[in-house]
Amino acid sequence: MERNDRTGPGEPGARQPARTGERNGSGAGEGSGAGEGPGAGEGPGRPRPAPLGSFAYTAADEEKRRGVRRMKTTATGLLLLVALVYALATWARSAGVGGWPGFVAAAAEAGMVGALADWFAVTALFKRPLGLPIPHTAIIPTKKDQLGASLGSFVGENFLSGDVVRGRIHALRAGRRLGAWLADPAHADRVTAELSTALRGAMRVLRDSDVQAVVGEAITRRANAAEVGPGLGKMLEKIVADGGHRKVVDLVCVKAHDWLVRHGDSVMDAVQGGAPGWTPRFVDKRIGERVYKELLRFVTEMRDMPGHPARASIDTFLTDFASDLRTDSDTRARVERLKSEILGRGEVQDVIASAWSSVRAMIIAAAEDEQSELRLRARASLMALGARLSTDERLQAKLDGWLEDAAVYVVTTYRTEITSLISDTVAGWDADQTSRKIEANIGRDLQFIRINGTVVGALAGLLIYTVSWALGA
């Protein structure tokens, strides 16, 4: 990094050694390093940030510095010009030339004074003029931390106040704008895609074992906390009243008939095997055949006769059982014990835990598929929300109020942290590099102060001399 140049008369070098023993008028240390001395705005509980070294000095900054050097040359050239004019006018007056040399010499003299005064003022912002330890000079390097703290306070008081933030957000009409934006299909597609990407990322980041443990524990706790008997009873009662159980009875009858047809020998052997040993074999066989035929007839009649008495008995049993589930304490207690036993089995816990894997895979697949029901519904919901927001003033006002309250809460609660970002960042900058960066960006305009000081000083000197001459002084 190149050093600051000096084009003004007697300007010091870009870097001055720190004078640790000096104090400026406000009591701030004069050292140029950002890490020396207490930082402005630091409290006893907040450590000073580590120095950040320097800014990123870009090619654009270097181009601006060349413009600053050109303007310094111009301002210094104008100072030398008025000095030369002063010398020539003074020589002409001493040579006996009357009239105009006095006016010219007075204008040139005042122009030099104005140029030197403004050179001092501009130079004092960035360094010590002529290297002299004059109080209240090298303002930016020595008071960098105080300037950062003042800037942070200014921003906090004037930009982070609750009234300012609330008024600004209210003027934005964010609710109406958001509604109009979301109502656009292209924007709804974009938001849906971003939400899908975030959802897929979240699903992949989550550890399956952790989620499975949480899901299993939550389901088990919820199931144990809720009594299922009354709910089951109410549901069963409605099923029976609507005849929803009849298809199940039909299926059972069909399956029982088919099984009896296929396994008739097994049924007869079972009946014969249960007969007493003293009965003759042919009697056992006849009894087995008779029992099998009666079973087959009974099941066939139940299958083919919707009004079979056994079916009515099943309806009565289910109705009574539904009533017991709702009102009988013993039945409800037995159901609760059965529920606890079922939930406590390892196989059931494994099924509950593994449900997360299936849900996760289903969500990821739906998020990746642009034509999935999940994404289509999300897109439609976003567009519907946008259409409503763009026309419903009450909803707009409610959303705007939420945003205003949230923003005001943030700026009022965390104002100190926000403003400390400014003061701490400035405190961490290197003092010399800060001066170089600022000078590169505003130094060209500051040189116009020197030029204007030369011109205005010359005009003021000419006016004063003219008035004095006119009054005969």
CSV table of C-alpha atoms in Angstrom, one decimal:
chain,number,residue,atom,x,y,z
A,1,MET,CA,0.0,0.0,0.0
A,2,GLU,CA,1.5,3.3,-1.0
A,3,ARG,CA,2.0,6.1,1.5
A,4,ASN,CA,0.0,9.4,1.5
A,5,ASP,CA,1.7,12.0,-0.7
A,6,ARG,CA,2.2,15.6,0.2
A,7,THR,CA,1.3,18.3,-2.4
A,8,GLY,CA,0.4,21.0,0.0
A,9,PRO,CA,3.1,23.2,1.4
A,10,GLY,CA,5.0,21.4,4.2
A,11,GLU,CA,2.5,18.6,4.5
A,12,PRO,CA,3.7,15.8,6.8
A,13,GLY,CA,4.2,12.2,5.8
A,14,ALA,CA,1.3,9.8,5.7
A,15,ARG,CA,2.1,8.1,9.0
A,16,GLN,CA,3.1,9.9,12.2
A,17,PRO,CA,4.5,8.1,15.2
A,18,ALA,CA,2.0,7.7,18.1
A,19,ARG,CA,2.5,10.1,20.9
A,20,THR,CA,1.3,8.0,23.8
A,21,GLY,CA,1.9,10.8,26.4
A,22,GLU,CA,-0.3,13.4,24.7
A,23,ARG,CA,-4.0,13.9,25.2
A,24,ASN,CA,-6.2,15.9,23.0
A,25,GLY,CA,-8.7,18.5,24.2
A,26,SER,CA,-11.4,15.9,24.8
A,27,GLY,CA,-9.2,13.6,26.7
A,28,ALA,CA,-8.9,10.9,23.9
A,29,GLY,CA,-5.5,9.3,23.4
A,30,GLU,CA,-3.6,10.5,20.3
A,31,GLY,CA,-2.2,7.1,19.3
A,32,SER,CA,-3.0,6.2,15.7
A,33,GLY,CA,-3.3,2.5,16.2
A,34,ALA,CA,-6.8,1.2,16.4
A,35,GLY,CA,-5.9,-1.2,19.2
A,36,GLU,CA,-4.4,1.4,21.5
A,37,GLY,CA,-6.2,3.1,24.4
A,38,PRO,CA,-9.8,2.5,25.4
A,39,GLY,CA,-12.3,2.4,22.5
A,40,ALA,CA,-15.1,4.9,22.4
A,41,GLY,CA,-18.4,3.7,23.7
A,42,GLU,CA,-16.9,0.7,25.5
A,43,GLY,CA,-18.4,-0.3,28.8
A,44,PRO,CA,-16.6,-2.1,31.6
A,45,GLY,CA,-18.3,-5.4,30.5
A,46,ARG,CA,-17.7,-5.2,26.8
A,47,PRO,CA,-14.2,-6.1,25.5
A,48,ARG,CA,-12.6,-4.1,22.8
A,49,PRO,CA,-12.8,-5.7,19.3
A,50,ALA,CA,-9.7,-7.0,17.7
A,51,PRO,CA,-8.2,-4.7,15.1
A,52,LEU,CA,-9.4,-5.4,11.6
A,53,GLY,CA,-6.2,-4.3,9.9
A,54,SER,CA,-7.3,-2.3,6.9
A,55,PHE,CA,-10.0,-1.8,4.4
A,56,ALA,CA,-10.1,-3.5,1.1
A,57,TYR,CA,-8.3,-0.9,-1.0
A,58,THR,CA,-9.7,-1.3,-4.5
A,59,ALA,CA,-8.7,0.0,-7.9
A,60,ALA,CA,-11.6,2.5,-7.7
A,61,ASP,CA,-10.0,3.9,-4.5
A,62,GLU,CA,-6.7,4.3,-6.1
A,63,GLU,CA,-8.3,6.2,-9.0
A,64,LYS,CA,-10.0,8.5,-6.5
A,65,ARG,CA,-6.6,9.1,-4.8
A,66,ARG,CA,-5.1,10.1,-8.1
A,67,GLY,CA,-8.0,12.6,-8.4
A,68,VAL,CA,-7.2,13.9,-4.9
A,69,ARG,CA,-3.6,14.4,-5.9
A,70,ARG,CA,-4.6,16.3,-9.0
A,71,MET,CA,-6.9,18.6,-6.9
A,72,LYS,CA,-4.1,19.1,-4.3
A,73,THR,CA,-1.8,20.1,-7.1
A,74,THR,CA,-4.4,22.6,-8.4
A,75,ALA,CA,-5.1,24.1,-4.9
A,76,THR,CA,-1.3,24.4,-4.1
A,77,GLY,CA,-0.7,25.9,-7.6
A,78,LEU,CA,-3.3,28.5,-6.9
A,79,LEU,CA,-1.6,29.3,-3.6
A,80,LEU,CA,1.7,29.7,-5.3
A,81,LEU,CA,0.1,31.9,-8.0
A,82,VAL,CA,-1.4,34.3,-5.5
A,83,ALA,CA,2.0,34.4,-3.6
A,84,LEU,CA,3.7,35.3,-6.9
A,85,VAL,CA,1.1,38.0,-7.6
A,86,TYR,CA,1.6,39.3,-4.1
A,87,ALA,CA,5.4,39.5,-4.6
A,88,LEU,CA,5.1,41.3,-7.9
A,89,ALA,CA,2.5,43.7,-6.6
A,90,THR,CA,4.6,44.5,-3.5
A,91,TRP,CA,7.7,45.0,-5.8
A,92,ALA,CA,5.7,47.3,-8.0
A,93,ARG,CA,4.4,49.4,-5.1
A,94,SER,CA,8.0,49.7,-3.6
A,95,ALA,CA,9.2,50.7,-7.1
A,96,GLY,CA,6.9,53.7,-6.9
A,97,VAL,CA,4.0,52.5,-9.0
A,98,GLY,CA,0.8,54.0,-7.5
A,99,GLY,CA,-2.8,52.9,-7.6
A,100,TRP,CA,-3.4,49.3,-8.6
A,101,PRO,CA,-0.5,47.5,-6.9
A,102,GLY,CA,-2.0,48.2,-3.4
A,103,PHE,CA,-5.3,46.7,-4.4
A,104,VAL,CA,-3.6,43.7,-6.0
A,105,ALA,CA,-1.3,43.2,-3.1
A,106,ALA,CA,-4.1,43.3,-0.6
A,107,ALA,CA,-6.2,40.8,-2.5
A,108,ALA,CA,-3.2,38.4,-3.0
A,109,GLU,CA,-2.2,38.7,0.7
A,110,ALA,CA,-5.8,37.9,1.9
A,111,GLY,CA,-5.9,35.1,-0.7
A,112,MET,CA,-2.7,33.5,0.7
A,113,VAL,CA,-4.1,33.8,4.3
A,114,GLY,CA,-7.4,32.1,3.2
A,115,ALA,CA,-5.5,29.4,1.3
A,116,LEU,CA,-3.2,28.6,4.2
A,117,ALA,CA,-6.0,28.6,6.7
A,118,ASP,CA,-8.1,26.2,4.7
A,119,TRP,CA,-5.1,24.0,3.9
A,120,PHE,CA,-4.5,23.8,7.7
A,121,ALA,CA,-8.2,22.9,8.3
A,122,VAL,CA,-8.3,20.2,5.6
A,123,THR,CA,-5.0,18.7,6.5
A,124,ALA,CA,-5.9,18.7,10.2
A,125,LEU,CA,-8.7,16.2,9.4
A,126,PHE,CA,-6.2,13.5,8.3
A,127,LYS,CA,-2.8,14.3,9.9
A,128,ARG,CA,-0.8,16.8,11.9
A,129,PRO,CA,0.0,19.9,9.7
A,130,LEU,CA,3.8,20.1,9.3
A,131,GLY,CA,4.1,17.3,11.8
A,132,LEU,CA,3.5,19.7,14.7
A,133,PRO,CA,1.6,18.4,17.8
A,134,ILE,CA,-1.1,21.0,17.6
A,135,PRO,CA,-4.2,20.2,19.6
A,136,HIS,CA,-7.3,19.1,17.7
A,137,THR,CA,-5.5,18.0,14.6
A,138,ALA,CA,-5.3,14.6,12.9
A,139,ILE,CA,-9.0,14.4,13.8
A,140,ILE,CA,-9.9,11.2,12.0
A,141,PRO,CA,-6.9,9.0,13.2
A,142,THR,CA,-7.0,10.2,16.8
A,143,LYS,CA,-10.8,10.5,17.3
A,144,LYS,CA,-11.8,7.6,15.1
A,145,ASP,CA,-13.3,5.6,18.0
A,146,GLN,CA,-15.2,8.7,19.3
A,147,LEU,CA,-16.5,9.4,15.8
A,148,GLY,CA,-17.7,5.7,15.5
A,149,ALA,CA,-19.5,6.0,18.8
A,150,SER,CA,-21.1,9.3,17.8
A,151,LEU,CA,-22.2,7.8,14.5
A,152,GLY,CA,-23.7,4.8,16.3
A,153,SER,CA,-25.5,7.1,18.7
A,154,PHE,CA,-26.8,9.2,15.8
A,155,VAL,CA,-28.1,6.2,14.0
A,156,GLY,CA,-29.7,4.8,17.1
A,157,GLU,CA,-31.4,8.1,18.0
A,158,ASN,CA,-32.5,9.2,14.6
A,159,PHE,CA,-33.0,6.0,12.6
A,160,LEU,CA,-33.7,3.3,15.2
A,161,SER,CA,-36.4,5.0,17.2
A,162,GLY,CA,-39.7,3.3,17.4
A,163,ASP,CA,-41.7,6.1,15.9
A,164,VAL,CA,-39.4,6.4,12.9
A,165,VAL,CA,-39.4,2.7,12.2
A,166,ARG,CA,-43.2,2.4,12.7
A,167,GLY,CA,-43.9,5.3,10.4
A,168,ARG,CA,-41.5,4.0,7.7
A,169,ILE,CA,-43.0,0.5,7.7
A,170,HIS,CA,-46.5,1.9,7.7
A,171,ALA,CA,-45.7,4.0,4.6
A,172,LEU,CA,-44.4,1.0,2.8
A,173,ARG,CA,-47.9,-0.7,2.8
A,174,ALA,CA,-46.1,-4.0,3.0
A,175,GLY,CA,-49.3,-6.1,3.2
A,176,ARG,CA,-50.7,-4.8,-0.1
A,177,ARG,CA,-47.4,-5.0,-1.8
A,178,LEU,CA,-46.8,-8.6,-0.6
A,179,GLY,CA,-50.3,-9.6,-1.7
A,180,ALA,CA,-49.8,-8.2,-5.2
A,181,TRP,CA,-46.4,-9.9,-5.4
A,182,LEU,CA,-47.7,-13.3,-4.3
A,183,ALA,CA,-50.7,-13.1,-6.6
A,184,ASP,CA,-48.4,-13.2,-9.6
A,185,PRO,CA,-48.1,-16.9,-10.7
A,186,ALA,CA,-44.4,-16.5,-11.4
A,187,HIS,CA,-43.7,-15.2,-7.9
A,188,ALA,CA,-45.8,-17.9,-6.3
A,189,ASP,CA,-43.8,-20.6,-8.3
A,190,ARG,CA,-40.6,-19.0,-7.1
A,191,VAL,CA,-41.7,-19.0,-3.4
A,192,THR,CA,-43.0,-22.5,-3.7
A,193,ALA,CA,-39.6,-23.7,-5.1
A,194,GLU,CA,-37.7,-21.9,-2.4
A,195,LEU,CA,-39.9,-23.4,0.3
A,196,SER,CA,-39.5,-26.8,-1.2
A,197,THR,CA,-35.7,-26.4,-1.2
A,198,ALA,CA,-35.8,-25.3,2.4
A,199,LEU,CA,-38.0,-28.2,3.3
A,200,ARG,CA,-35.8,-30.8,1.6
A,201,GLY,CA,-32.8,-29.3,3.3
A,202,ALA,CA,-34.5,-29.4,6.7
A,203,MET,CA,-35.5,-33.1,6.2
A,204,ARG,CA,-32.0,-34.1,5.2
A,205,VAL,CA,-30.4,-32.2,8.1
A,206,LEU,CA,-32.6,-33.8,10.8
A,207,ARG,CA,-31.1,-36.9,12.3
A,208,ASP,CA,-33.5,-39.8,11.9
A,209,SER,CA,-32.7,-41.3,15.3
A,210,ASP,CA,-33.5,-38.1,17.1
A,211,VAL,CA,-36.7,-37.5,15.3
A,212,GLN,CA,-37.8,-41.1,15.7
A,213,ALA,CA,-37.2,-40.9,19.4
A,214,VAL,CA,-39.2,-37.7,19.7
A,215,VAL,CA,-42.0,-38.9,17.5
A,216,GLY,CA,-42.3,-42.2,19.3
A,217,GLU,CA,-42.2,-40.6,22.7
A,218,ALA,CA,-44.8,-38.0,21.6
A,219,ILE,CA,-47.2,-40.6,20.2
A,220,THR,CA,-46.8,-42.9,23.2
A,221,ARG,CA,-47.3,-40.1,25.7
A,222,ARG,CA,-50.4,-38.8,23.8
A,223,ALA,CA,-51.9,-42.2,23.5
A,224,ASN,CA,-51.4,-43.0,27.2
A,225,ALA,CA,-52.8,-39.6,28.2
A,226,ALA,CA,-56.0,-40.0,26.2
A,227,GLU,CA,-58.7,-42.6,27.2
A,228,VAL,CA,-59.6,-44.5,24.0
A,229,GLY,CA,-62.7,-46.4,25.3
A,230,PRO,CA,-65.4,-43.8,25.0
A,231,GLY,CA,-64.1,-42.7,21.6
A,232,LEU,CA,-64.0,-46.3,20.3
A,233,GLY,CA,-67.5,-46.9,21.7
A,234,LYS,CA,-68.9,-43.9,20.0
A,235,MET,CA,-67.2,-44.8,16.7
A,236,LEU,CA,-68.4,-48.5,16.9
A,237,GLU,CA,-71.9,-47.3,17.8
A,238,LYS,CA,-72.0,-45.2,14.6
A,239,ILE,CA,-70.6,-48.0,12.5
A,240,VAL,CA,-73.3,-50.4,13.7
A,241,ALA,CA,-76.0,-47.8,13.2
A,242,ASP,CA,-74.9,-47.2,9.6
A,243,GLY,CA,-74.5,-50.9,8.9
A,244,GLY,CA,-70.8,-50.5,8.1
A,245,HIS,CA,-69.9,-53.7,10.0
A,246,ARG,CA,-72.0,-55.9,7.7
A,247,LYS,CA,-69.4,-56.1,4.9
A,248,VAL,CA,-67.0,-57.3,7.5
A,249,VAL,CA,-69.5,-60.0,8.6
A,250,ASP,CA,-70.1,-60.9,5.0
A,251,LEU,CA,-66.3,-61.3,4.4
A,252,VAL,CA,-65.9,-63.4,7.6
A,253,CYS,CA,-68.7,-65.7,6.5
A,254,VAL,CA,-67.3,-66.2,3.0
A,255,LYS,CA,-63.9,-66.9,4.3
A,256,ALA,CA,-65.2,-69.3,7.0
A,257,HIS,CA,-67.3,-71.2,4.4
A,258,ASP,CA,-64.3,-71.5,2.0
A,259,TRP,CA,-62.1,-72.7,4.9
A,260,LEU,CA,-64.6,-75.3,6.0
A,261,VAL,CA,-64.9,-76.6,2.4
A,262,ARG,CA,-61.1,-76.9,2.1
A,263,HIS,CA,-60.5,-78.4,5.5
A,264,GLY,CA,-63.5,-80.7,6.1
A,265,ASP,CA,-61.4,-83.7,6.9
A,266,SER,CA,-59.5,-81.7,9.5
A,267,VAL,CA,-62.7,-80.6,11.2
A,268,MET,CA,-64.0,-84.1,11.3
A,269,ASP,CA,-60.7,-85.5,12.6
A,270,ALA,CA,-60.7,-82.9,15.4
A,271,VAL,CA,-64.2,-83.9,16.5
A,272,GLN,CA,-63.4,-87.6,16.4
A,273,GLY,CA,-60.2,-86.9,18.4
A,274,GLY,CA,-62.1,-85.3,21.1
A,275,ALA,CA,-64.5,-88.3,21.6
A,276,PRO,CA,-64.3,-90.6,24.6
A,277,GLY,CA,-62.2,-93.6,24.1
A,278,TRP,CA,-64.9,-96.1,25.0
A,279,THR,CA,-67.2,-95.0,22.0
A,280,PRO,CA,-67.1,-97.1,18.8
A,281,ARG,CA,-65.1,-95.6,16.0
A,282,PHE,CA,-68.0,-95.6,13.5
A,283,VAL,CA,-70.0,-93.6,16.0
A,284,ASP,CA,-67.2,-91.0,16.3
A,285,LYS,CA,-67.0,-90.8,12.6
A,286,ARG,CA,-70.8,-90.3,12.2
A,287,ILE,CA,-70.7,-87.6,14.9
A,288,GLY,CA,-67.7,-85.8,13.2
A,289,GLU,CA,-69.5,-85.8,9.9
A,290,ARG,CA,-72.7,-84.5,11.5
A,291,VAL,CA,-70.9,-81.7,13.3
A,292,TYR,CA,-69.1,-80.7,10.1
A,293,LYS,CA,-72.3,-80.6,8.1
A,294,GLU,CA,-74.1,-78.5,10.7
A,295,LEU,CA,-71.2,-76.1,10.8
A,296,LEU,CA,-71.1,-75.8,7.1
A,297,ARG,CA,-74.9,-75.4,6.9
A,298,PHE,CA,-74.8,-72.7,9.6
A,299,VAL,CA,-72.0,-70.7,7.9
A,300,THR,CA,-73.6,-71.1,4.5
A,301,GLU,CA,-76.9,-69.8,5.8
A,302,MET,CA,-75.2,-66.8,7.5
A,303,ARG,CA,-73.4,-66.1,4.3
A,304,ASP,CA,-76.5,-66.2,2.1
A,305,MET,CA,-79.2,-64.9,4.5
A,306,PRO,CA,-78.8,-61.1,5.4
A,307,GLY,CA,-81.6,-61.6,8.0
A,308,HIS,CA,-80.1,-64.6,9.7
A,309,PRO,CA,-80.6,-64.6,13.5
A,310,ALA,CA,-76.9,-65.0,14.1
A,311,ARG,CA,-76.3,-61.7,12.2
A,312,ALA,CA,-78.9,-60.0,14.4
A,313,SER,CA,-77.1,-61.4,17.5
A,314,ILE,CA,-73.8,-59.9,16.2
A,315,ASP,CA,-75.5,-56.5,15.8
A,316,THR,CA,-76.9,-56.8,19.4
A,317,PHE,CA,-73.5,-57.8,20.7
A,318,LEU,CA,-71.7,-54.9,19.0
A,319,THR,CA,-74.3,-52.4,20.1
A,320,ASP,CA,-74.0,-53.6,23.7
A,321,PHE,CA,-70.2,-53.6,23.5
A,322,ALA,CA,-70.2,-50.0,22.1
A,323,SER,CA,-72.4,-48.9,25.0
A,324,ASP,CA,-70.1,-50.6,27.5
A,325,LEU,CA,-67.1,-48.9,26.0
A,326,ARG,CA,-68.8,-45.6,26.7
A,327,THR,CA,-70.4,-46.2,30.1
A,328,ASP,CA,-69.1,-49.3,31.8
A,329,SER,CA,-66.0,-48.6,34.0
A,330,ASP,CA,-64.8,-52.2,34.0
A,331,THR,CA,-64.8,-52.5,30.2
A,332,ARG,CA,-63.1,-49.1,29.8
A,333,ALA,CA,-60.4,-50.1,32.4
A,334,ARG,CA,-59.8,-53.4,30.5
A,335,VAL,CA,-59.4,-51.5,27.2
A,336,GLU,CA,-56.9,-49.1,28.8
A,337,ARG,CA,-54.9,-52.0,30.1
A,338,LEU,CA,-54.9,-53.6,26.7
A,339,LYS,CA,-53.9,-50.3,25.1
A,340,SER,CA,-50.9,-49.9,27.5
A,341,GLU,CA,-49.8,-53.5,26.9
A,342,ILE,CA,-50.0,-53.0,23.1
A,343,LEU,CA,-48.1,-49.7,23.2
A,344,GLY,CA,-45.4,-51.2,25.5
A,345,ARG,CA,-44.5,-53.9,23.1
A,346,GLY,CA,-41.2,-53.4,21.3
A,347,GLU,CA,-42.7,-54.2,17.9
A,348,VAL,CA,-45.3,-51.5,18.2
A,349,GLN,CA,-42.6,-48.9,19.3
A,350,ASP,CA,-40.5,-49.9,16.3
A,351,VAL,CA,-43.5,-49.4,14.0
A,352,ILE,CA,-44.1,-45.9,15.5
A,353,ALA,CA,-40.5,-44.9,15.2
A,354,SER,CA,-40.2,-46.2,11.6
A,355,ALA,CA,-43.2,-44.1,10.6
A,356,TRP,CA,-40.9,-41.1,10.5
A,357,SER,CA,-38.8,-42.7,7.8
A,358,SER,CA,-41.8,-43.2,5.6
A,359,VAL,CA,-43.1,-39.7,6.3
A,360,ARG,CA,-39.7,-38.2,5.6
A,361,ALA,CA,-39.3,-40.0,2.3
A,362,MET,CA,-42.8,-39.0,1.3
A,363,ILE,CA,-42.2,-35.3,2.1
A,364,ILE,CA,-38.9,-35.2,0.2
A,365,ALA,CA,-40.4,-36.9,-2.8
A,366,ALA,CA,-43.3,-34.5,-2.8
A,367,ALA,CA,-41.0,-31.4,-2.4
A,368,GLU,CA,-38.9,-32.5,-5.3
A,369,ASP,CA,-41.8,-33.2,-7.7
A,370,GLU,CA,-43.1,-30.0,-9.2
A,371,GLN,CA,-46.4,-31.6,-10.0
A,372,SER,CA,-46.9,-33.2,-6.6
A,373,GLU,CA,-50.1,-32.4,-4.7
A,374,LEU,CA,-48.0,-30.8,-1.9
A,375,ARG,CA,-46.4,-28.2,-4.2
A,376,LEU,CA,-49.6,-27.6,-6.2
A,377,ARG,CA,-51.6,-27.0,-3.0
A,378,ALA,CA,-48.8,-24.8,-1.6
A,379,ARG,CA,-48.7,-22.7,-4.8
A,380,ALA,CA,-52.5,-22.4,-4.9
A,381,SER,CA,-52.5,-21.4,-1.2
A,382,LEU,CA,-49.9,-18.7,-1.8
A,383,MET,CA,-51.7,-17.2,-4.7
A,384,ALA,CA,-55.0,-17.3,-2.8
A,385,LEU,CA,-53.3,-15.5,0.1
A,386,GLY,CA,-51.8,-13.0,-2.3
A,387,ALA,CA,-55.2,-12.3,-3.9
A,388,ARG,CA,-56.8,-11.8,-0.5
A,389,LEU,CA,-54.0,-9.6,0.8
A,390,SER,CA,-54.1,-7.3,-2.3
A,391,THR,CA,-57.8,-6.6,-1.8
A,392,ASP,CA,-58.7,-7.1,1.9
A,393,GLU,CA,-57.8,-3.9,3.7
A,394,ARG,CA,-58.5,-5.4,7.2
A,395,LEU,CA,-56.0,-8.2,6.5
A,396,GLN,CA,-53.5,-5.7,5.1
A,397,ALA,CA,-53.8,-3.6,8.2
A,398,LYS,CA,-53.4,-6.6,10.5
A,399,LEU,CA,-50.2,-7.8,8.6
A,400,ASP,CA,-48.8,-4.2,8.6
A,401,GLY,CA,-49.5,-4.0,12.4
A,402,TRP,CA,-47.6,-7.2,13.0
A,403,LEU,CA,-44.7,-6.1,11.0
A,404,GLU,CA,-44.6,-2.7,12.7
A,405,ASP,CA,-44.8,-4.2,16.1
A,406,ALA,CA,-42.1,-6.7,15.3
A,407,ALA,CA,-39.7,-4.1,13.8
A,408,VAL,CA,-40.3,-1.7,16.7
A,409,TYR,CA,-39.6,-4.5,19.2
A,410,VAL,CA,-36.4,-5.4,17.5
A,411,VAL,CA,-35.0,-1.9,17.2
A,412,THR,CA,-36.0,-0.9,20.7
A,413,THR,CA,-34.8,-4.1,22.4
A,414,TYR,CA,-31.6,-4.6,20.4
A,415,ARG,CA,-30.8,-0.9,19.6
A,416,THR,CA,-27.6,-1.1,21.7
A,417,GLU,CA,-26.4,-4.2,20.0
A,418,ILE,CA,-27.2,-2.7,16.5
A,419,THR,CA,-25.4,0.6,17.2
A,420,SER,CA,-22.5,-1.2,18.8
A,421,LEU,CA,-21.9,-2.9,15.5
A,422,ILE,CA,-21.1,0.5,14.0
A,423,SER,CA,-18.9,1.7,16.9
A,424,ASP,CA,-17.1,-1.6,17.4
A,425,THR,CA,-16.4,-1.9,13.7
A,426,VAL,CA,-15.0,1.6,13.5
A,427,ALA,CA,-12.9,0.9,16.6
A,428,GLY,CA,-11.5,-2.1,14.9
A,429,TRP,CA,-10.3,-0.2,11.9
A,430,ASP,CA,-6.6,0.8,11.5
A,431,ALA,CA,-6.4,4.6,12.0
A,432,ASP,CA,-4.0,5.3,9.2
A,433,GLN,CA,-5.9,3.1,6.7
A,434,THR,CA,-9.1,4.7,7.8
A,435,SER,CA,-7.7,8.2,7.0
A,436,ARG,CA,-6.4,7.0,3.6
A,437,LYS,CA,-9.8,5.5,2.7
A,438,ILE,CA,-11.8,8.5,3.8
A,439,GLU,CA,-9.4,10.9,2.1
A,440,ALA,CA,-9.6,8.9,-1.1
A,441,ASN,CA,-13.4,9.2,-1.2
A,442,ILE,CA,-13.9,12.8,0.0
A,443,GLY,CA,-10.5,14.4,-0.3
A,444,ARG,CA,-11.1,15.8,-3.9
A,445,ASP,CA,-14.1,17.7,-2.7
A,446,LEU,CA,-12.2,19.0,0.4
A,447,GLN,CA,-9.5,20.5,-1.9
A,448,PHE,CA,-12.2,22.8,-3.3
A,449,ILE,CA,-12.4,24.3,0.2
A,450,ARG,CA,-8.7,25.4,-0.3
A,451,ILE,CA,-9.5,26.8,-3.7
A,452,ASN,CA,-12.6,28.6,-2.5
A,453,GLY,CA,-10.7,29.9,0.5
A,454,THR,CA,-8.1,31.4,-1.8
A,455,VAL,CA,-10.7,33.1,-4.0
A,456,VAL,CA,-13.0,34.2,-1.2
A,457,GLY,CA,-10.0,35.4,0.9
A,458,ALA,CA,-8.7,37.5,-2.1
A,459,LEU,CA,-12.1,39.0,-2.7
A,460,ALA,CA,-12.5,39.8,1.0
A,461,GLY,CA,-9.0,41.4,1.2
A,462,LEU,CA,-9.8,43.5,-1.9
A,463,LEU,CA,-13.1,44.6,-0.4
A,464,ILE,CA,-11.5,45.6,2.9
A,465,TYR,CA,-8.6,47.4,1.2
A,466,THR,CA,-11.1,49.2,-1.1
A,467,VAL,CA,-13.3,50.3,1.9
A,468,SER,CA,-10.2,51.5,3.8
A,469,TRP,CA,-8.9,53.4,0.8
A,470,ALA,CA,-12.3,55.0,0.2
A,471,LEU,CA,-12.4,56.1,3.8
A,472,GLY,CA,-8.9,57.5,3.5
A,473,ALA,CA,-7.4,55.1,6.0
